PDB file of C-alpha atoms in Angstrom:
ATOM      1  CA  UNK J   1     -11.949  32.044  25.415  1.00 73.00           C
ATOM      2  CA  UNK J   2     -15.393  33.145  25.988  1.00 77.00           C
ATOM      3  CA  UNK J   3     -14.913  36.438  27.071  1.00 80.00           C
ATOM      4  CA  UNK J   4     -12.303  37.418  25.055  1.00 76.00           C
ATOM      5  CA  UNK J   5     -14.695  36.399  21.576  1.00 80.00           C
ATOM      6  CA  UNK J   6     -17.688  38.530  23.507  1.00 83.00           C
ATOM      7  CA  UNK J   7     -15.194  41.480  23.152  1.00 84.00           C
ATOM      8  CA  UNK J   8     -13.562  41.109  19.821  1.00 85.00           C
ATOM      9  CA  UNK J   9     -14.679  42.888  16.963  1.00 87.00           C
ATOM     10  CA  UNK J  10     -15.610  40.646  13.841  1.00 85.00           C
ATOM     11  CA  UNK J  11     -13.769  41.475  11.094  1.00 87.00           C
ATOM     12  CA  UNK J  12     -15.429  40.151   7.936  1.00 89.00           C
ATOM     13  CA  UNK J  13     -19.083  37.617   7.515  1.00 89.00           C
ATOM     14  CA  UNK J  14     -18.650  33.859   8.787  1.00 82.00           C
ATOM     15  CA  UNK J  15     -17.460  31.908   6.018  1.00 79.00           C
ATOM     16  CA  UNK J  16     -18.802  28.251   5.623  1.00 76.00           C
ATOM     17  CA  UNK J  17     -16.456  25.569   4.094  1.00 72.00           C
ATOM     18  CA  UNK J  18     -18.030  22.109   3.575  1.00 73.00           C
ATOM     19  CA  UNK J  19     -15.120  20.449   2.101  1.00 74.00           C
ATOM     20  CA  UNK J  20     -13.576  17.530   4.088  1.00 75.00           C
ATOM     21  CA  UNK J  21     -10.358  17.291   2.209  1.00 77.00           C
ATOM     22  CA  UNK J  22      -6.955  16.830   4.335  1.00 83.00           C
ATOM     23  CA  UNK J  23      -4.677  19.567   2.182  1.00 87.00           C
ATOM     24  CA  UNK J  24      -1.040  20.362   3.089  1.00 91.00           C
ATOM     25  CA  UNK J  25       0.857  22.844   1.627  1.00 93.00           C
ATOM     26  CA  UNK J  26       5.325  22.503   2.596  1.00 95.00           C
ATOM     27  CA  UNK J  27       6.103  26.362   2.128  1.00 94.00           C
ATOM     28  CA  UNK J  28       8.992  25.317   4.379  1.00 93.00           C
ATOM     29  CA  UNK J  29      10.752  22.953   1.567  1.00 94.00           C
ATOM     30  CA  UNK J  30      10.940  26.158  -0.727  1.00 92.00           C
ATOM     31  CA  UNK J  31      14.421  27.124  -1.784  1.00 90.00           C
ATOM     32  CA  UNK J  32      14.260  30.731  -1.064  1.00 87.00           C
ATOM     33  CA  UNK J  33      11.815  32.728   1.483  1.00 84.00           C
ATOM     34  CA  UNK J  34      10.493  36.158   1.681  1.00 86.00           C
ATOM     35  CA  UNK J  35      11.724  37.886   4.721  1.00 84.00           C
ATOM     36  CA  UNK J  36       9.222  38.675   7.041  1.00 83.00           C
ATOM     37  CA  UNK J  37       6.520  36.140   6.068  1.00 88.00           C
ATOM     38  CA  UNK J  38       5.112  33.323   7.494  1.00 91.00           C
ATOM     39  CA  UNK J  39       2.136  30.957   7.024  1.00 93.00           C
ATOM     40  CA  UNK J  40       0.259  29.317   9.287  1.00 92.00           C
ATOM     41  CA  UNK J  41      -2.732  27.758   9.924  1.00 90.00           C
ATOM     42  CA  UNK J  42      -5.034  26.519   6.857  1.00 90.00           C
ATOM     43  CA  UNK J  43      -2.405  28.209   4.565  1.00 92.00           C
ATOM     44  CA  UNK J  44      -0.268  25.915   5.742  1.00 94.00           C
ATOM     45  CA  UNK J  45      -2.226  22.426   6.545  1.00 92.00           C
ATOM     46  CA  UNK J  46      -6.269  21.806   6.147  1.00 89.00           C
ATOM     47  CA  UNK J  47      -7.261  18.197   7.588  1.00 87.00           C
ATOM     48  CA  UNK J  48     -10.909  16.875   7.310  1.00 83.00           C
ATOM     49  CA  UNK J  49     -12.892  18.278  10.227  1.00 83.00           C
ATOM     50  CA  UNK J  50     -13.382  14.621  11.525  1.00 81.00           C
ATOM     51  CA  UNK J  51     -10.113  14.660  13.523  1.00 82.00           C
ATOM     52  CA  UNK J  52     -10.638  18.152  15.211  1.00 85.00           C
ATOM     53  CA  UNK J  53      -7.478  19.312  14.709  1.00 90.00           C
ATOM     54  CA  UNK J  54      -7.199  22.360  12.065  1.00 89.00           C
ATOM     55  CA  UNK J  55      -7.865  24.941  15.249  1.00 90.00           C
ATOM     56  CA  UNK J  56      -5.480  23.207  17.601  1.00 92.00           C
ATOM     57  CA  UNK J  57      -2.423  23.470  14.946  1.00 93.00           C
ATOM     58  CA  UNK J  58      -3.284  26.753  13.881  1.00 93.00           C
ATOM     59  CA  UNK J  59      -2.966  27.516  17.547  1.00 93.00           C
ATOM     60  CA  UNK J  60       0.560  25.972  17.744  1.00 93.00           C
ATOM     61  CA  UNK J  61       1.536  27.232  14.693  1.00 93.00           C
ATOM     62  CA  UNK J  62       0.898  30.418  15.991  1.00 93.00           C
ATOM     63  CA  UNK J  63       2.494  29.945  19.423  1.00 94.00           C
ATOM     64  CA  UNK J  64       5.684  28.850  17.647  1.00 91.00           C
ATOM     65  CA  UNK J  65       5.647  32.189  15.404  1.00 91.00           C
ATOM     66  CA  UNK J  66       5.161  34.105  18.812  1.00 92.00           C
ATOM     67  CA  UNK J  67       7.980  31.945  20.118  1.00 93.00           C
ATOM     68  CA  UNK J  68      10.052  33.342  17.075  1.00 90.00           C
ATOM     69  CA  UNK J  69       9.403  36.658  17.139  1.00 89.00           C
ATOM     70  CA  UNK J  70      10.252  36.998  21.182  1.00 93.00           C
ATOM     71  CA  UNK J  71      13.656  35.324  20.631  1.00 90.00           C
ATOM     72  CA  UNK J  72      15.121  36.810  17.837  1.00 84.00           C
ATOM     73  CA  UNK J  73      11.772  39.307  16.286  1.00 84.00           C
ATOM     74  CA  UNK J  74      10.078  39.201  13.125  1.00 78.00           C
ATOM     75  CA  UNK J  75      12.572  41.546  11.215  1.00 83.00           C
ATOM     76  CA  UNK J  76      15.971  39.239  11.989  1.00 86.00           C
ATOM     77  CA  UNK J  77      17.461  38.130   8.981  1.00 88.00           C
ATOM     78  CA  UNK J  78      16.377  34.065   8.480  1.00 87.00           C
ATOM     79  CA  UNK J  79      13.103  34.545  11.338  1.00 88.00           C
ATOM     80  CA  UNK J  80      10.340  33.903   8.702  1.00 88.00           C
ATOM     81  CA  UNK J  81      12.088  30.749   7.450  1.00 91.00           C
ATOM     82  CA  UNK J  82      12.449  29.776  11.217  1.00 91.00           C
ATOM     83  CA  UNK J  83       9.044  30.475  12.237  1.00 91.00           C
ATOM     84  CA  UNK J  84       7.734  28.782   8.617  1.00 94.00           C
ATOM     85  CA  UNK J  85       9.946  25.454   9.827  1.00 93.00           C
ATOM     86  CA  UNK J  86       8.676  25.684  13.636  1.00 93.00           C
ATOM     87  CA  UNK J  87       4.631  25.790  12.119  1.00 94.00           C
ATOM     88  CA  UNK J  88       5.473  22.666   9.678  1.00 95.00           C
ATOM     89  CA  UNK J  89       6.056  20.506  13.078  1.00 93.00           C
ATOM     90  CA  UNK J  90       3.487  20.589  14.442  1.00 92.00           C
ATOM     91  CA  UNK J  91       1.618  20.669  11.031  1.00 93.00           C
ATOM     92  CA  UNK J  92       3.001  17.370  10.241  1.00 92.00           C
ATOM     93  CA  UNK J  93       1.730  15.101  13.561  1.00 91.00           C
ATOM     94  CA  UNK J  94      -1.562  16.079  13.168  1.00 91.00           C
ATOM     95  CA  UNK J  95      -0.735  15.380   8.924  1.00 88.00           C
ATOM     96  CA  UNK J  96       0.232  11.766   9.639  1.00 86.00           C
ATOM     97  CA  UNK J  97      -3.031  11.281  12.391  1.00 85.00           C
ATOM     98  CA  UNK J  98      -4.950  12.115   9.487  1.00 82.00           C
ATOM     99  CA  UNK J  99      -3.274  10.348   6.474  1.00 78.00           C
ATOM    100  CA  UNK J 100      -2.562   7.493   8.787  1.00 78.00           C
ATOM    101  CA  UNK J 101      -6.631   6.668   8.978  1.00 78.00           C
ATOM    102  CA  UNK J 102      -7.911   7.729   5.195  1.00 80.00           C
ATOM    103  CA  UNK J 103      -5.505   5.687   3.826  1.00 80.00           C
ATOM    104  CA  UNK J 104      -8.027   3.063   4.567  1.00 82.00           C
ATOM    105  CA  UNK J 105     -10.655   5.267   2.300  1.00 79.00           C
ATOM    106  CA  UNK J 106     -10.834   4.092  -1.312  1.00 76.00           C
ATOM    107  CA  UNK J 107      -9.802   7.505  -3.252  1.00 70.00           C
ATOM    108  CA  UNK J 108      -9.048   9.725   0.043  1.00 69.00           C
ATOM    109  CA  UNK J 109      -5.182   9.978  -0.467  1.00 68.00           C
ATOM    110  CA  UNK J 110      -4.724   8.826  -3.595  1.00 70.00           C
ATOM    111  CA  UNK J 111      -2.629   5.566  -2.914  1.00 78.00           C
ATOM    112  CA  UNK J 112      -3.373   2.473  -1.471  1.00 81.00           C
ATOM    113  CA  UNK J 113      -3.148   1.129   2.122  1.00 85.00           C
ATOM    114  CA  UNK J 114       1.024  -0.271   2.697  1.00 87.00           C
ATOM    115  CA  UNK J 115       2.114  -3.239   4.772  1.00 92.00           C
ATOM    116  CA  UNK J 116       3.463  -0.280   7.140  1.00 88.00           C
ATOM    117  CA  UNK J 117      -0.211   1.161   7.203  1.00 86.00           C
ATOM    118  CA  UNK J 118      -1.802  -2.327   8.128  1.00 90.00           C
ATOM    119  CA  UNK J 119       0.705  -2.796  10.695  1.00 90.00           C
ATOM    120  CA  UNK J 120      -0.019   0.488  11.866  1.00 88.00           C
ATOM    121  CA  UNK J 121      -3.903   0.501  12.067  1.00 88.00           C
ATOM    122  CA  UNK J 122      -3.552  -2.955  14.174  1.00 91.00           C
ATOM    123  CA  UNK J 123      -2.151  -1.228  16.732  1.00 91.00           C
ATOM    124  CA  UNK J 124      -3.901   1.631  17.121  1.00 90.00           C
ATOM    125  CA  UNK J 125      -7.230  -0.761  16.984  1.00 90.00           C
ATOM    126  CA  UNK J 126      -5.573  -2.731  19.733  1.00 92.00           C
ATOM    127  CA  UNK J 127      -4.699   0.613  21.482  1.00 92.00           C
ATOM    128  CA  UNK J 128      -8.397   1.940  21.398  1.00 91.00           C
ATOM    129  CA  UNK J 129      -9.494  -1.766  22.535  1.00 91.00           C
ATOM    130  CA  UNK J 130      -7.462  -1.901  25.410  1.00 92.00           C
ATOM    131  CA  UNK J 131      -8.016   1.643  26.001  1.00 90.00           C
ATOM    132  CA  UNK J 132     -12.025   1.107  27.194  1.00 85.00           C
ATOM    133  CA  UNK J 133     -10.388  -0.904  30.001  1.00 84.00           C
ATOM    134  CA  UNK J 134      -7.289   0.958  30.866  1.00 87.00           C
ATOM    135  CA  UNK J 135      -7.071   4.578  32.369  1.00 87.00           C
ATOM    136  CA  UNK J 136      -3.304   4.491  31.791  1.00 89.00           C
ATOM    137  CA  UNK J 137      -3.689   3.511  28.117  1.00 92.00           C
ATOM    138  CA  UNK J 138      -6.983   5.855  27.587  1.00 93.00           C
ATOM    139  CA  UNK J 139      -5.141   8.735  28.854  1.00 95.00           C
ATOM    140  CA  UNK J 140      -1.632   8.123  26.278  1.00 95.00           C
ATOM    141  CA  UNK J 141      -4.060   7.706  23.066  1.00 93.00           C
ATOM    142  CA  UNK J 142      -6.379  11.069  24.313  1.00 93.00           C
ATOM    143  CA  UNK J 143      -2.622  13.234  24.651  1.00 95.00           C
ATOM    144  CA  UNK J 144      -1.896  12.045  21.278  1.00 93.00           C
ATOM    145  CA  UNK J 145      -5.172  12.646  19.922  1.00 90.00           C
ATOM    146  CA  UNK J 146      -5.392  15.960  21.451  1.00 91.00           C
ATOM    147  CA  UNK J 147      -1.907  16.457  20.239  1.00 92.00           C
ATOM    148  CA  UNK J 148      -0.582  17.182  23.719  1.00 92.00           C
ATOM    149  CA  UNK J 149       2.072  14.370  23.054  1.00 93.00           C
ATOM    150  CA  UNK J 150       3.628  12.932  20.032  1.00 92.00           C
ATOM    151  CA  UNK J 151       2.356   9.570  18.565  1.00 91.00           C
ATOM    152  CA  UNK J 152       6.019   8.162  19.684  1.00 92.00           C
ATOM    153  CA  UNK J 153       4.922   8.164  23.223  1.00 94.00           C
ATOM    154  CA  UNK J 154       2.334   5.197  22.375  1.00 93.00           C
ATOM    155  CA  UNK J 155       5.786   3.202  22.371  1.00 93.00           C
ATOM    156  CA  UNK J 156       6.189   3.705  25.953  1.00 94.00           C
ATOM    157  CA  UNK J 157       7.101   0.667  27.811  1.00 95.00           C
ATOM    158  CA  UNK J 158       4.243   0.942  30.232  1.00 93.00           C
ATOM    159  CA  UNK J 159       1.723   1.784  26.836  1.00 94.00           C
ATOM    160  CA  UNK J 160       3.336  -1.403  25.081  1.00 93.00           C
ATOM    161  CA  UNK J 161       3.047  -3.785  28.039  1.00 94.00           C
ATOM    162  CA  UNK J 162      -0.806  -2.708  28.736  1.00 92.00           C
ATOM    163  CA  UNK J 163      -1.392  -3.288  24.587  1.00 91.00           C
ATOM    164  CA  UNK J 164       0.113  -6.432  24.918  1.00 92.00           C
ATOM    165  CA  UNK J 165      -1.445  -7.534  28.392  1.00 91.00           C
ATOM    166  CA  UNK J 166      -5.138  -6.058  27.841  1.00 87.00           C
ATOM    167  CA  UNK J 167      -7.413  -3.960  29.237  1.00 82.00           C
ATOM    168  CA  UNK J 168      -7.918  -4.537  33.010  1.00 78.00           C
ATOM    169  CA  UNK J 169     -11.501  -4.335  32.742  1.00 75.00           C
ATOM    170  CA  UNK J 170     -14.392  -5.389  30.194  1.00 74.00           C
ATOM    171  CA  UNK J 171     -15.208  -2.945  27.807  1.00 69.00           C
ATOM    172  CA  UNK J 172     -18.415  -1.464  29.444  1.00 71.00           C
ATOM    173  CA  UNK J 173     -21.517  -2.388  28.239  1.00 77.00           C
ATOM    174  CA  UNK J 174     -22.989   1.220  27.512  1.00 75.00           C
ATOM    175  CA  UNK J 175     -22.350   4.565  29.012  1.00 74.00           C
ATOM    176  CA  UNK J 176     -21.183   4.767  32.616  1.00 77.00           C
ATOM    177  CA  UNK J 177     -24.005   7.370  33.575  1.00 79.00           C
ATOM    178  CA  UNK J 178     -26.193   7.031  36.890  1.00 81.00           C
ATOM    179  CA  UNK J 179     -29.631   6.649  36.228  1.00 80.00           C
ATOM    180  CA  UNK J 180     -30.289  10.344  36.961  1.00 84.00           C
ATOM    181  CA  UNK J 181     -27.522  11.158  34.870  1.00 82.00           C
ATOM    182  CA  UNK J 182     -29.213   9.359  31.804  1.00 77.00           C
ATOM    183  CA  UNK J 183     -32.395  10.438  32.843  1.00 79.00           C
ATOM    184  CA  UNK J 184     -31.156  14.305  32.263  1.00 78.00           C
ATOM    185  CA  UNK J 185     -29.313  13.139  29.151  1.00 75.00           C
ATOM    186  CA  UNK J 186     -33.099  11.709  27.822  1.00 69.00           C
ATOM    187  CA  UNK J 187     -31.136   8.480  27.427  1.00 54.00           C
ATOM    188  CA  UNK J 188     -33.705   6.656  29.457  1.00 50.00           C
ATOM    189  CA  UNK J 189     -37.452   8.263  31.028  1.00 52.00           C
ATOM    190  CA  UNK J 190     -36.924   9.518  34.401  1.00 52.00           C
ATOM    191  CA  UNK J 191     -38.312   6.836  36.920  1.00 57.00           C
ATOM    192  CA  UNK J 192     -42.432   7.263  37.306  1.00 54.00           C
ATOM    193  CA  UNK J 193     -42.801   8.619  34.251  1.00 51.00           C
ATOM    194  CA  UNK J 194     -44.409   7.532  30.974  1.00 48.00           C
ATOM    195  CA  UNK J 195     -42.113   7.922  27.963  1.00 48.00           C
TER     196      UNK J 195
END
């Protein structure tokens, strides 16, 4: 990714945005489309920056349009509406990470936390418990995070049965580093000298 930024060509100033607001626009829902068009990214779905994921879905949205346009091309009759309904997908699991955790912010989505929502934010605090003992479990909550996998895969039977058994191992007690790996981090002085 390096190189090819080093190479490109900037095309306008950087442009700052400070705003934190999760945003969603369904272009997909509307009852007729322009042929040859097609949203994506931040046109489509702005979440706050918190979560990490605006570049990640802009980059499947965009996958999905190239998907489109090699199977059928840009110009087929229907292809925009296609490509619009392939970019809402993955839009709307990174939608309901988001949503799913400001709920729980007085004035962030406009509604209060459901029964559904509590439920909800159990398990995933059980999940991220049992996750700082597990590999198994760490690894299913980072591909969902990372939105590698859908949040349905947290129902695996192997995920459930960890949740429900615990983590395998106490929750450590601070960061697994060596003590010349915290002593490059400046988490601790190195040994012999004075901090």
């Amino acid at each position: 990714m390096g190189e090819l930024i080093a190479r490109a060509e900037p095309l306008s100033d950087v442009s700052l945005t400070r705003t934190t607001v999760n945003r969603r626009l369904h272009f997909e829902r509307l009852a007729s489309w322009p042929e040859g068009f097609v949203a994506v990214g931040d046109a489509v779905a702005a979440y706050n920056p918190v979560y990490g994921h605006g570049m990640t879905v802009a980059a499947q949205g965009a996958a999905s349009l190239g998907d489109t346009i090699a199977e059928r091309g840009l110009a087929a009759p229907g292809a925009g509406r296609r490509a619009q309904h392939a970019v809402a997908l993955h839009a709307a699991v990174a939608w309901d990470l988001a949503v799913g955790q400001d709920v729980f912010y007085p004035g962030a989505t406009g509604r209060a936390p459901t029964f559904r929502d509590r439920c909800a934010a159990r398990f995933v605090g059980r999940l991220m418990y049992v996750s700082t003992g597990s590999g198994k479990v760490a690894e299913a909550v980072n591909d969902v995070m990372m939105l590698e996998r859908p949040p349905i895969s947290l129902l695996r039977p192997g995920v459930l049965a960890a949740v429900v058994r615990g983590p395998r191992r106490p929750a450590p007690s601070g960061p697994p580093l060596t003590g010349t790996e915290l002593a490059a981090a400046r988490l601790t002085p190195p040994s012999g000298s004075v901090p």
